[in-house]
GROMACS .gro file of C-alpha atoms in nm:
model
  492
    1MET     CA    1   0.000   0.000   0.000
    2SER     CA    2   0.191   0.296  -0.136
    3TRP     CA    3  -0.011   0.562   0.053
    4VAL     CA    4   0.053   0.384   0.386
    5LYS     CA    5   0.421   0.383   0.301
    6ASP     CA    6   0.409   0.757   0.233
    7PHE     CA    7   0.224   0.818   0.558
    8ARG     CA    8   0.481   0.607   0.746
    9GLU     CA    9   0.755   0.829   0.605
   10PHE     CA   10   0.556   1.140   0.695
   11ALA     CA   11   0.505   1.015   1.050
   12ASN     CA   12   0.877   0.946   1.085
   13ASP     CA   13   0.982   1.292   0.960
   14THR     CA   14   0.706   1.523   1.090
   15SER     CA   15   0.775   1.766   1.372
   16ALA     CA   16   0.474   1.631   1.564
   17HIS     CA   17   0.583   1.396   1.842
   18GLY     CA   18   0.453   1.046   1.888
   19VAL     CA   19   0.319   0.982   1.538
   20LYS     CA   20   0.622   0.777   1.432
   21TYR     CA   21   0.569   0.533   1.718
   22ILE     CA   22   0.252   0.412   1.546
   23PHE     CA   23   0.478   0.241   1.292
   24GLU     CA   24   0.797   0.183   1.491
   25GLY     CA   25   0.852  -0.073   1.762
   26ARG     CA   26   0.876  -0.446   1.802
   27TYR     CA   27   0.534  -0.512   1.947
   28LYS     CA   28   0.204  -0.466   1.765
   29LEU     CA   29   0.022  -0.406   2.093
   30VAL     CA   30   0.244  -0.107   2.169
   31LYS     CA   31   0.193   0.033   1.819
   32LEU     CA   32  -0.183  -0.017   1.855
   33LEU     CA   33  -0.176   0.162   2.188
   34PHE     CA   34   0.005   0.458   2.032
   35LEU     CA   35  -0.247   0.462   1.744
   36VAL     CA   36  -0.548   0.467   1.975
   37THR     CA   37  -0.387   0.730   2.198
   38TRP     CA   38  -0.293   0.949   1.901
   39LEU     CA   39  -0.643   0.924   1.751
   40GLY     CA   40  -0.802   1.007   2.088
   41PHE     CA   41  -0.579   1.310   2.138
   42SER     CA   42  -0.644   1.421   1.781
   43ILE     CA   43  -1.020   1.399   1.823
   44TYR     CA   44  -1.004   1.590   2.153
   45ALA     CA   45  -0.777   1.854   1.996
   46CYS     CA   46  -1.024   1.899   1.709
   47HIS     CA   47  -1.307   1.939   1.960
   48VAL     CA   48  -1.116   2.205   2.154
   49ILE     CA   49  -1.018   2.390   1.835
   50ILE     CA   50  -1.375   2.392   1.698
   51THR     CA   51  -1.513   2.503   2.036
   52SER     CA   52  -1.255   2.781   2.054
   53ILE     CA   53  -1.336   2.903   1.704
   54VAL     CA   54  -1.711   2.909   1.782
   55ARG     CA   55  -1.643   3.100   2.102
   56PHE     CA   56  -1.424   3.349   1.913
   57VAL     CA   57  -1.698   3.410   1.656
   58GLU     CA   58  -1.958   3.468   1.930
   59LYS     CA   59  -1.737   3.742   2.085
   60PRO     CA   60  -1.809   3.684   2.455
   61THR     CA   61  -1.779   3.992   2.671
   62SER     CA   62  -1.686   4.076   3.027
   63THR     CA   63  -1.708   4.388   3.240
   64LYS     CA   64  -1.411   4.609   3.318
   65TYR     CA   65  -1.451   4.852   3.607
   66GLU     CA   66  -1.241   5.168   3.617
   67VAL     CA   67  -1.240   5.491   3.815
   68ILE     CA   68  -1.149   5.788   3.596
   69GLN     CA   69  -1.082   6.151   3.673
   70ASP     CA   70  -1.048   6.441   3.430
   71ASP     CA   71  -0.795   6.694   3.555
   72SER     CA   72  -0.652   6.786   3.215
   73GLU     CA   73  -0.494   7.120   3.128
   74GLY     CA   74  -0.395   7.176   3.490
   75ARG     CA   75  -0.748   7.273   3.593
   76PRO     CA   76  -0.854   7.208   3.952
   77GLU     CA   77  -1.062   6.901   4.027
   78ARG     CA   78  -1.424   6.945   3.928
   79ILE     CA   79  -1.714   6.736   3.812
   80GLU     CA   80  -2.015   6.808   3.594
   81PHE     CA   81  -2.344   6.854   3.776
   82PRO     CA   82  -2.643   6.667   3.636
   83THR     CA   83  -2.949   6.823   3.487
   84ILE     CA   84  -3.222   6.795   3.752
   85SER     CA   85  -3.582   6.741   3.644
   86VAL     CA   86  -3.842   6.829   3.907
   87CYS     CA   87  -4.204   6.753   3.823
   88SER     CA   88  -4.497   6.864   4.037
   89MET     CA   89  -4.752   6.599   4.128
   90ASN     CA   90  -5.018   6.865   4.058
   91LYS     CA   91  -5.046   6.833   3.680
   92VAL     CA   92  -5.321   7.095   3.640
   93LYS     CA   93  -5.383   7.338   3.924
   94LYS     CA   94  -5.718   7.417   4.084
   95SER     CA   95  -5.706   7.793   4.019
   96TYR     CA   96  -5.678   7.726   3.645
   97LEU     CA   97  -5.960   7.472   3.627
   98GLU     CA   98  -6.200   7.671   3.848
   99ALA     CA   99  -6.151   8.000   3.664
  100PRO     CA  100  -6.492   8.105   3.520
  101GLU     CA  101  -6.351   8.127   3.168
  102ASN     CA  102  -6.219   7.770   3.196
  103GLU     CA  103  -6.540   7.595   3.299
  104ALA     CA  104  -6.545   7.388   2.980
  105ILE     CA  105  -6.180   7.291   3.029
  106ARG     CA  106  -6.250   7.179   3.387
  107GLU     CA  107  -6.542   6.964   3.273
  108TYR     CA  108  -6.328   6.812   2.999
  109TYR     CA  109  -6.020   6.750   3.216
  110GLU     CA  110  -6.204   6.588   3.506
  111VAL     CA  111  -6.335   6.324   3.264
  112VAL     CA  112  -6.027   6.275   3.044
  113ASP     CA  113  -5.780   6.252   3.331
  114LYS     CA  114  -5.952   5.936   3.451
  115TYR     CA  115  -5.821   5.764   3.134
  116ASN     CA  116  -6.149   5.578   3.093
  117VAL     CA  117  -6.230   5.532   2.723
  118SER     CA  118  -6.600   5.466   2.782
  119LEU     CA  119  -6.645   5.794   2.975
  120VAL     CA  120  -6.508   6.012   2.693
  121LYS     CA  121  -6.758   5.894   2.431
  122ASP     CA  122  -7.009   6.149   2.553
  123LEU     CA  123  -6.745   6.424   2.527
  124ALA     CA  124  -6.680   6.330   2.165
  125LYS     CA  125  -7.049   6.378   2.084
  126ARG     CA  126  -7.064   6.711   2.265
  127PHE     CA  127  -6.768   6.847   2.064
  128LYS     CA  128  -6.982   6.807   1.750
  129ASN     CA  129  -7.263   7.022   1.893
  130SER     CA  130  -7.189   7.387   1.815
  131ASP     CA  131  -7.420   7.499   2.098
  132ASP     CA  132  -7.229   7.302   2.362
  133PRO     CA  133  -6.963   7.492   2.565
  134LEU     CA  134  -6.712   7.215   2.485
  135HIS     CA  135  -6.731   7.310   2.117
  136SER     CA  136  -6.547   7.635   2.193
  137ILE     CA  137  -6.233   7.448   2.313
  138LYS     CA  138  -6.224   7.169   2.055
  139ASP     CA  139  -5.925   7.319   1.872
  140MET     CA  140  -5.722   7.376   2.188
  141THR     CA  141  -5.435   7.127   2.205
  142TYR     CA  142  -5.379   6.885   2.489
  143GLU     CA  143  -5.029   7.025   2.526
  144GLU     CA  144  -5.167   7.378   2.575
  145LEU     CA  145  -5.393   7.253   2.852
  146ILE     CA  146  -5.098   7.095   3.035
  147ARG     CA  147  -4.871   7.395   2.983
  148ASN     CA  148  -5.127   7.662   3.081
  149GLY     CA  149  -5.260   7.469   3.378
  150GLY     CA  150  -4.925   7.355   3.517
  151PRO     CA  151  -4.725   7.502   3.805
  152ASN     CA  152  -4.581   7.851   3.777
  153PRO     CA  153  -4.205   7.867   3.702
  154ASN     CA  154  -4.151   8.096   4.002
  155ARG     CA  155  -4.234   7.807   4.239
  156LEU     CA  156  -3.862   7.738   4.219
  157LEU     CA  157  -3.796   7.975   4.505
  158LYS     CA  158  -3.420   7.961   4.530
  159CYS     CA  159  -3.112   7.806   4.367
  160THR     CA  160  -2.773   7.853   4.531
  161GLN     CA  161  -2.423   7.711   4.521
  162ARG     CA  162  -2.140   7.811   4.754
  163ALA     CA  163  -2.371   8.073   4.914
  164GLN     CA  164  -2.423   8.240   4.574
  165TYR     CA  165  -2.747   8.260   4.383
  166CYS     CA  166  -2.727   8.043   4.073
  167ASN     CA  167  -2.801   8.330   3.832
  168GLN     CA  168  -2.484   8.500   3.960
  169LEU     CA  169  -2.260   8.199   3.893
  170PRO     CA  170  -2.032   8.212   3.584
  171ALA     CA  171  -2.201   7.901   3.443
  172PHE     CA  172  -2.535   8.082   3.417
  173LEU     CA  173  -2.433   8.435   3.321
  174GLY     CA  174  -2.660   8.524   3.030
  175ARG     CA  175  -2.821   8.180   3.049
  176GLU     CA  176  -3.125   8.026   3.214
  177VAL     CA  177  -3.084   7.851   3.547
  178SER     CA  178  -3.405   7.660   3.484
  179VAL     CA  179  -3.646   7.606   3.196
  180MET     CA  180  -3.988   7.440   3.190
  181GLU     CA  181  -4.021   7.106   3.013
  182ASN     CA  182  -4.369   7.003   2.904
  183SER     CA  183  -4.450   6.633   2.927
  184MET     CA  184  -4.755   6.410   2.943
  185THR     CA  185  -4.721   6.403   3.322
  186GLY     CA  186  -4.719   6.782   3.350
  187ASN     CA  187  -4.487   7.082   3.345
  188CYS     CA  188  -4.144   7.013   3.494
  189TRP     CA  189  -3.852   7.232   3.597
  190ARG     CA  190  -3.532   7.147   3.414
  191VAL     CA  191  -3.255   7.287   3.637
  192ASN     CA  192  -2.905   7.327   3.489
  193PRO     CA  193  -3.054   7.253   3.145
  194GLU     CA  194  -2.727   7.273   2.950
  195GLY     CA  195  -2.517   7.089   3.207
  196ARG     CA  196  -2.278   7.384   3.243
  197LEU     CA  197  -2.260   7.387   3.623
  198MET     CA  198  -1.948   7.231   3.774
  199GLY     CA  199  -1.882   7.149   4.135
  200LYS     CA  200  -1.648   6.989   4.386
  201MET     CA  201  -1.693   6.699   4.621
  202GLY     CA  202  -1.902   6.732   4.935
  203ASP     CA  203  -2.038   7.052   5.082
  204TYR     CA  204  -1.772   7.256   4.898
  205GLY     CA  205  -1.969   7.235   4.575
  206ALA     CA  206  -2.321   7.151   4.694
  207MET     CA  207  -2.618   7.294   4.506
  208LYS     CA  208  -2.931   7.383   4.702
  209LEU     CA  209  -3.280   7.414   4.553
  210MET     CA  210  -3.598   7.530   4.727
  211PHE     CA  211  -3.945   7.466   4.579
  212TRP     CA  212  -4.297   7.574   4.673
  213ALA     CA  213  -4.552   7.292   4.639
  214ASP     CA  214  -4.874   7.504   4.629
  215VAL     CA  215  -5.071   7.230   4.805
  216GLN     CA  216  -5.377   7.455   4.843
  217ASP     CA  217  -5.387   7.487   4.464
  218TYR     CA  218  -5.407   7.112   4.406
  219SER     CA  219  -5.698   7.018   4.181
  220ALA     CA  220  -5.960   6.770   4.294
  221ARG     CA  221  -5.802   6.508   4.067
  222THR     CA  222  -5.465   6.549   4.245
  223ALA     CA  223  -5.560   6.628   4.605
  224ASP     CA  224  -5.718   6.286   4.669
  225VAL     CA  225  -5.411   6.076   4.579
  226GLU     CA  226  -5.181   5.908   4.832
  227ASN     CA  227  -4.891   6.149   4.793
  228GLN     CA  228  -4.820   6.513   4.719
  229GLY     CA  229  -4.506   6.698   4.624
  230PHE     CA  230  -4.255   6.640   4.346
  231VAL     CA  231  -4.087   6.365   4.145
  232VAL     CA  232  -3.714   6.434   4.098
  233ALA     CA  233  -3.471   6.274   3.849
  234PHE     CA  234  -3.098   6.327   3.800
  235HIS     CA  235  -2.966   6.276   3.447
  236ASP     CA  236  -2.725   6.390   3.181
  237ASN     CA  237  -2.813   6.716   3.004
  238SER     CA  238  -2.845   6.536   2.670
  239THR     CA  239  -3.153   6.352   2.800
  240PHE     CA  240  -3.489   6.478   2.926
  241GLY     CA  241  -3.679   6.408   3.245
  242SER     CA  242  -3.974   6.262   3.055
  243THR     CA  243  -3.752   5.970   2.946
  244MET     CA  244  -3.660   5.871   3.301
  245THR     CA  245  -3.827   5.543   3.389
  246ALA     CA  246  -3.814   5.623   3.761
  247GLY     CA  247  -3.759   5.919   3.993
  248PHE     CA  248  -3.750   6.006   4.361
  249LEU     CA  249  -4.071   6.117   4.528
  250MET     CA  250  -4.008   6.421   4.748
  251SER     CA  251  -4.273   6.563   4.977
  252PRO     CA  252  -4.318   6.925   5.092
  253GLY     CA  253  -4.211   7.004   5.446
  254THR     CA  254  -3.895   6.796   5.403
  255TYR     CA  255  -3.522   6.866   5.358
  256TYR     CA  256  -3.360   6.616   5.118
  257LYS     CA  257  -2.992   6.547   5.066
  258ALA     CA  258  -2.890   6.369   4.746
  259ASP     CA  259  -2.540   6.216   4.744
  260LEU     CA  260  -2.448   6.154   4.380
  261ARG     CA  261  -2.193   5.943   4.198
  262ARG     CA  262  -2.137   5.983   3.826
  263LYS     CA  263  -2.133   5.656   3.638
  264GLN     CA  264  -2.054   5.594   3.273
  265GLU     CA  265  -2.140   5.271   3.093
  266ILE     CA  266  -1.967   5.184   2.765
  267ARG     CA  267  -2.084   4.876   2.578
  268ASN     CA  268  -1.884   4.705   2.306
  269LYS     CA  269  -1.976   4.837   1.962
  270ASP     CA  270  -1.826   4.532   1.785
  271LYS     CA  271  -2.088   4.299   1.928
  272ILE     CA  272  -2.429   4.348   1.771
  273GLU     CA  273  -2.612   4.192   2.067
  274SER     CA  274  -2.459   4.444   2.308
  275CYS     CA  275  -2.569   4.771   2.150
  276ASN     CA  276  -2.636   4.956   1.827
  277ALA     CA  277  -2.375   5.226   1.762
  278SER     CA  278  -2.597   5.398   1.504
  279LEU     CA  279  -2.858   5.487   1.768
  280THR     CA  280  -2.737   5.813   1.920
  281GLU     CA  281  -3.033   6.054   1.927
  282ASN     CA  282  -3.407   6.076   1.867
  283THR     CA  283  -3.679   6.334   1.932
  284TYR     CA  284  -3.627   6.290   2.309
  285GLY     CA  285  -3.255   6.371   2.305
  286ALA     CA  286  -2.985   6.110   2.359
  287TYR     CA  287  -3.105   5.762   2.269
  288ASN     CA  288  -3.187   5.534   2.561
  289GLU     CA  289  -3.452   5.275   2.638
  290GLY     CA  290  -3.680   5.537   2.794
  291SER     CA  291  -3.662   5.773   2.495
  292CYS     CA  292  -3.714   5.478   2.259
  293ALA     CA  293  -4.035   5.383   2.443
  294LEU     CA  294  -4.172   5.739   2.421
  295GLU     CA  295  -4.079   5.762   2.054
  296CYS     CA  296  -4.262   5.433   2.002
  297LYS     CA  297  -4.568   5.579   2.177
  298ASP     CA  298  -4.560   5.893   1.961
  299GLU     CA  299  -4.530   5.688   1.641
  300ALA     CA  300  -4.830   5.474   1.740
  301LEU     CA  301  -5.042   5.783   1.812
  302HIS     CA  302  -4.923   5.964   1.500
  303LYS     CA  303  -4.995   5.665   1.278
  304ALA     CA  304  -5.346   5.614   1.414
  305CYS     CA  305  -5.452   5.973   1.487
  306GLY     CA  306  -5.210   6.202   1.307
  307CYS     CA  307  -5.100   6.360   1.638
  308THR     CA  308  -4.955   6.286   1.980
  309ASN     CA  309  -5.053   6.403   2.328
  310VAL     CA  310  -4.744   6.620   2.393
  311VAL     CA  311  -4.478   6.686   2.128
  312PRO     CA  312  -4.124   6.570   2.223
  313PRO     CA  313  -3.854   6.822   2.322
  314LEU     CA  314  -3.658   6.788   1.994
  315ASN     CA  315  -3.964   6.757   1.774
  316LYS     CA  316  -3.832   6.953   1.470
  317GLY     CA  317  -4.178   6.952   1.315
  318LYS     CA  318  -4.215   6.573   1.317
  319TYR     CA  319  -4.528   6.554   1.534
  320LYS     CA  320  -4.810   6.786   1.638
  321SER     CA  321  -5.010   6.784   1.956
  322CYS     CA  322  -5.363   6.643   1.946
  323THR     CA  323  -5.647   6.887   1.989
  324LEU     CA  324  -5.884   6.817   2.277
  325GLU     CA  325  -6.131   6.679   2.026
  326GLN     CA  326  -5.874   6.452   1.859
  327TRP     CA  327  -5.766   6.321   2.197
  328VAL     CA  328  -6.115   6.197   2.289
  329ASP     CA  329  -6.199   6.083   1.934
  330CYS     CA  330  -5.884   5.879   1.881
  331GLY     CA  331  -5.581   5.956   2.098
  332LEU     CA  332  -5.694   5.829   2.438
  333ALA     CA  333  -5.812   5.490   2.306
  334VAL     CA  334  -5.491   5.438   2.105
  335TYR     CA  335  -5.276   5.540   2.401
  336LYS     CA  336  -5.461   5.303   2.635
  337GLU     CA  337  -5.415   5.015   2.389
  338TRP     CA  338  -5.046   5.099   2.341
  339TYR     CA  339  -4.994   5.122   2.718
  340HIS     CA  340  -5.165   4.787   2.773
  341ASN     CA  341  -4.949   4.616   2.510
  342PHE     CA  342  -4.627   4.787   2.618
  343THR     CA  343  -4.668   4.685   2.982
  344ASP     CA  344  -4.742   4.326   2.876
  345THR     CA  345  -4.402   4.156   2.902
  346ASP     CA  346  -4.496   3.907   2.630
  347ARG     CA  347  -4.575   4.178   2.374
  348ALA     CA  348  -4.345   4.467   2.463
  349ASP     CA  349  -4.048   4.350   2.253
  350GLN     CA  350  -4.267   4.310   1.946
  351LEU     CA  351  -4.440   4.644   1.994
  352CYS     CA  352  -4.127   4.851   2.069
  353PRO     CA  353  -3.807   4.662   1.980
  354CYS     CA  354  -3.580   4.903   2.168
  355GLN     CA  355  -3.208   4.835   2.154
  356ILE     CA  356  -2.948   4.934   2.409
  357GLN     CA  357  -2.737   5.244   2.358
  358CYS     CA  358  -2.358   5.201   2.341
  359GLU     CA  359  -2.270   5.482   2.581
  360GLU     CA  360  -2.469   5.610   2.875
  361VAL     CA  361  -2.404   5.850   3.162
  362ARG     CA  362  -2.598   5.797   3.482
  363TYR     CA  363  -2.608   5.968   3.818
  364GLU     CA  364  -2.666   5.728   4.103
  365ALA     CA  365  -2.820   5.894   4.408
  366GLN     CA  366  -2.848   5.805   4.773
  367ILE     CA  367  -3.127   6.009   4.932
  368SER     CA  368  -3.155   6.102   5.298
  369SER     CA  369  -3.417   6.332   5.446
  370SER     CA  370  -3.546   6.505   5.756
  371SER     CA  371  -3.844   6.724   5.830
  372ILE     CA  372  -3.801   7.098   5.797
  373SER     CA  373  -3.777   7.233   6.149
  374PRO     CA  374  -4.041   7.475   6.284
  375ALA     CA  375  -3.754   7.705   6.384
  376PHE     CA  376  -3.645   7.729   6.020
  377ALA     CA  377  -4.004   7.804   5.916
  378GLU     CA  378  -4.026   8.077   6.180
  379LYS     CA  379  -3.703   8.231   6.055
  380LEU     CA  380  -3.803   8.210   5.686
  381PHE     CA  381  -4.161   8.334   5.723
  382PRO     CA  382  -4.093   8.709   5.783
  383SER     CA  383  -3.880   8.731   5.466
  384VAL     CA  384  -4.145   8.571   5.244
  385GLN     CA  385  -4.468   8.669   5.419
  386ALA     CA  386  -4.538   8.968   5.196
  387VAL     CA  387  -4.487   8.759   4.883
  388ILE     CA  388  -4.686   8.448   4.970
  389SER     CA  389  -4.976   8.630   5.136
  390GLU     CA  390  -5.025   8.912   4.885
  391PRO     CA  391  -5.248   8.798   4.590
  392ALA     CA  392  -5.060   9.028   4.352
  393TYR     CA  393  -4.760   8.793   4.364
  394GLY     CA  394  -4.966   8.493   4.253
  395TYR     CA  395  -4.928   8.264   4.556
  396SER     CA  396  -5.239   8.342   4.757
  397ASN     CA  397  -5.568   8.367   4.570
  398PRO     CA  398  -5.873   8.436   4.790
  399ASP     CA  399  -6.108   8.374   4.497
  400TYR     CA  400  -6.023   8.004   4.519
  401ASN     CA  401  -5.968   7.990   4.897
  402ILE     CA  402  -5.589   7.978   4.856
  403LEU     CA  403  -5.433   8.166   5.149
  404TYR     CA  404  -5.073   8.140   5.267
  405ASN     CA  405  -5.016   8.353   5.577
  406THR     CA  406  -4.876   8.135   5.857
  407THR     CA  407  -4.554   7.952   5.938
  408GLN     CA  408  -4.750   7.628   5.902
  409ASP     CA  409  -4.789   7.712   5.533
  410ILE     CA  410  -4.408   7.711   5.510
  411LEU     CA  411  -4.397   7.363   5.661
  412ASP     CA  412  -4.676   7.243   5.432
  413ASN     CA  413  -4.528   7.373   5.106
  414VAL     CA  414  -4.149   7.420   5.114
  415MET     CA  415  -3.928   7.138   4.985
  416VAL     CA  416  -3.550   7.180   5.000
  417LEU     CA  417  -3.314   6.966   4.792
  418GLU     CA  418  -2.937   6.971   4.849
  419VAL     CA  419  -2.735   6.801   4.573
  420LEU     CA  420  -2.368   6.711   4.617
  421PHE     CA  421  -2.111   6.458   4.500
  422THR     CA  422  -1.956   6.194   4.723
  423SER     CA  423  -1.659   6.159   4.486
  424MET     CA  424  -1.488   6.367   4.219
  425ARG     CA  425  -1.432   6.059   4.007
  426THR     CA  426  -1.649   5.895   3.744
  427ASN     CA  427  -1.709   5.523   3.778
  428GLU     CA  428  -1.670   5.374   3.432
  429ILE     CA  429  -1.805   5.031   3.351
  430LYS     CA  430  -1.678   4.914   3.015
  431GLU     CA  431  -1.781   4.605   2.823
  432ILE     CA  432  -1.481   4.438   2.656
  433ILE     CA  433  -1.434   4.133   2.435
  434SER     CA  434  -1.310   3.866   2.676
  435TYR     CA  435  -1.204   3.614   2.410
  436GLY     CA  436  -1.008   3.766   2.122
  437LEU     CA  437  -0.766   3.648   1.855
  438SER     CA  438  -0.476   3.609   2.097
  439ASN     CA  439  -0.691   3.385   2.321
  440LEU     CA  440  -0.790   3.175   2.020
  441LEU     CA  441  -0.433   3.125   1.901
  442GLY     CA  442  -0.322   3.050   2.256
  443ASP     CA  443  -0.585   2.778   2.303
  444ILE     CA  444  -0.518   2.620   1.963
  445GLY     CA  445  -0.140   2.627   2.016
  446GLY     CA  446  -0.177   2.492   2.369
  447VAL     CA  447  -0.390   2.193   2.276
  448LEU     CA  448  -0.177   2.110   1.970
  449GLY     CA  449   0.146   2.130   2.170
  450LEU     CA  450   0.025   1.950   2.482
  451PHE     CA  451  -0.162   1.660   2.321
  452LEU     CA  452   0.007   1.623   1.981
  453GLY     CA  453   0.340   1.795   2.022
  454ALA     CA  454   0.254   1.998   1.712
  455SER     CA  455   0.304   2.357   1.606
  456LEU     CA  456   0.206   2.584   1.318
  457PHE     CA  457   0.487   2.430   1.112
  458THR     CA  458   0.330   2.089   1.171
  459ILE     CA  459   0.006   2.219   1.021
  460LEU     CA  460   0.199   2.333   0.713
  461GLU     CA  461   0.357   1.987   0.690
  462VAL     CA  462   0.012   1.824   0.708
  463PHE     CA  463  -0.124   2.052   0.435
  464GLN     CA  464   0.180   1.973   0.221
  465PHE     CA  465   0.142   1.599   0.271
  466VAL     CA  466  -0.232   1.610   0.189
  467PHE     CA  467  -0.172   1.830  -0.119
  468PHE     CA  468   0.096   1.611  -0.269
  469SER     CA  469  -0.092   1.292  -0.182
  470ILE     CA  470  -0.399   1.419  -0.369
  471SER     CA  471  -0.179   1.525  -0.660
  472LYS     CA  472  -0.011   1.184  -0.673
  473TYR     CA  473  -0.302   0.949  -0.618
  474CYS     CA  474  -0.592   1.147  -0.768
  475PHE     CA  475  -0.427   1.330  -1.058
  476ASP     CA  476  -0.121   1.109  -1.110
  477LYS     CA  477   0.116   1.399  -1.066
  478GLY     CA  478   0.467   1.345  -0.934
  479GLY     CA  479   0.638   1.587  -0.704
  480PRO     CA  480   0.873   1.632  -0.415
  481LYS     CA  481   0.832   1.435  -0.103
  482HIS     CA  482   0.633   1.570   0.195
  483ASP     CA  483   0.944   1.695   0.373
  484ALA     CA  484   1.033   1.964   0.117
  485LEU     CA  485   1.038   2.215   0.399
  486ASN     CA  486   1.362   2.072   0.533
  487GLY     CA  487   1.528   2.075   0.192
  488ASP     CA  488   1.538   1.695   0.142
  489LYS     CA  489   1.411   1.640  -0.214
  490MET     CA  490   1.285   1.307  -0.329
  491SER     CA  491   1.057   1.182  -0.606
  492ILE     CA  492   0.723   1.034  -0.515
   0.00000   0.00000   0.00000
């Protein structure tokens, strides 16, 4: 058998150890043992190599944790303050709904805000009747109702840092300390909207905010709920409070201290399952799972009704707000159906296939609180009494039985939020490929060397032997012997 003879010569000359003993030796049992052992090791080596290649293709990842600090250009240590979204629990205030000129709006809102589709059918019919008071507001948008009826911007009483008012800080010179952000849950303060404010660790760079809750101006729809006050979220300035899936509930009459840590998550762009690098921004600012869900909601409403309840912050003419008539005719029913499907864990991925962003900045907060002391209220009251008790300033309104003229009103309405950092450093969590090309070559080389005594040159020898064997026995072509690599030429 000529091929067996050639293989015997290959086994004797190859750089792989142990193969030649299959043919050498005095005892057949020993040669058989070497053959079985060599075949077993070869099969196991093939299994390891194939497994390693599959693992390399799948690009497994691991997490790398780092603490980073930016002190470039010789600047002193500092860290970027988050944008702080503060949303009042009182979506539409009592004084707006009970105004004589807004009687139709009050009647409409008290029905619509119950989010009961069957209750709004009567409203839809009344909008068609030109003699009905509701007909006069049919072209008013839902967004206008929320914006006009929401809390007054001046309920942000004070913003200070390092005993300076925020509007006197260099970061806010010629810029707004706070802007109002309209969302489906109401009007929200967006403090430090451009993320320009910097600070230091601890009390040295703490920012203090004081809000007035206006609890006497809570509408009937809001006053009967379990909680009153504000919902607060800390986030990067490229995102908006409406995209935050959760926030901290803060009640009036309480002093809150928020200890923040800045955290950055970077996912591997080379692995499709990890994130989608092309998703960077949408109509709700920086892309994240929250903004994707709201964009999905807007697309569902726009497709079915040609409008959405509240246009997104970066709308750029893409959507328009539903009129009050459109909302009862179409919008509310579509929103209820979308909400039902989105909160169903079996349907959510099909309804809104939101992918994960590759880079994300988060502010983790630890909240502590204590009640505002009566002594503080006593001290504060004389300086604000004229403002909160005089109707001309817009706090008290005797027409709607809203009167603020005691220290108890301070305790019932003032909420103080102190924001500071526990560290100047950013915690970075980075997703890296844990099994790369070097790992693959190391595993293949290890198993070949340990079990077969082979190397990359051995693989070249095998390819050469197979090539010339096929040439000789399949195509009847002569050529040099398998060991041409070592310079020994011989006809086959």
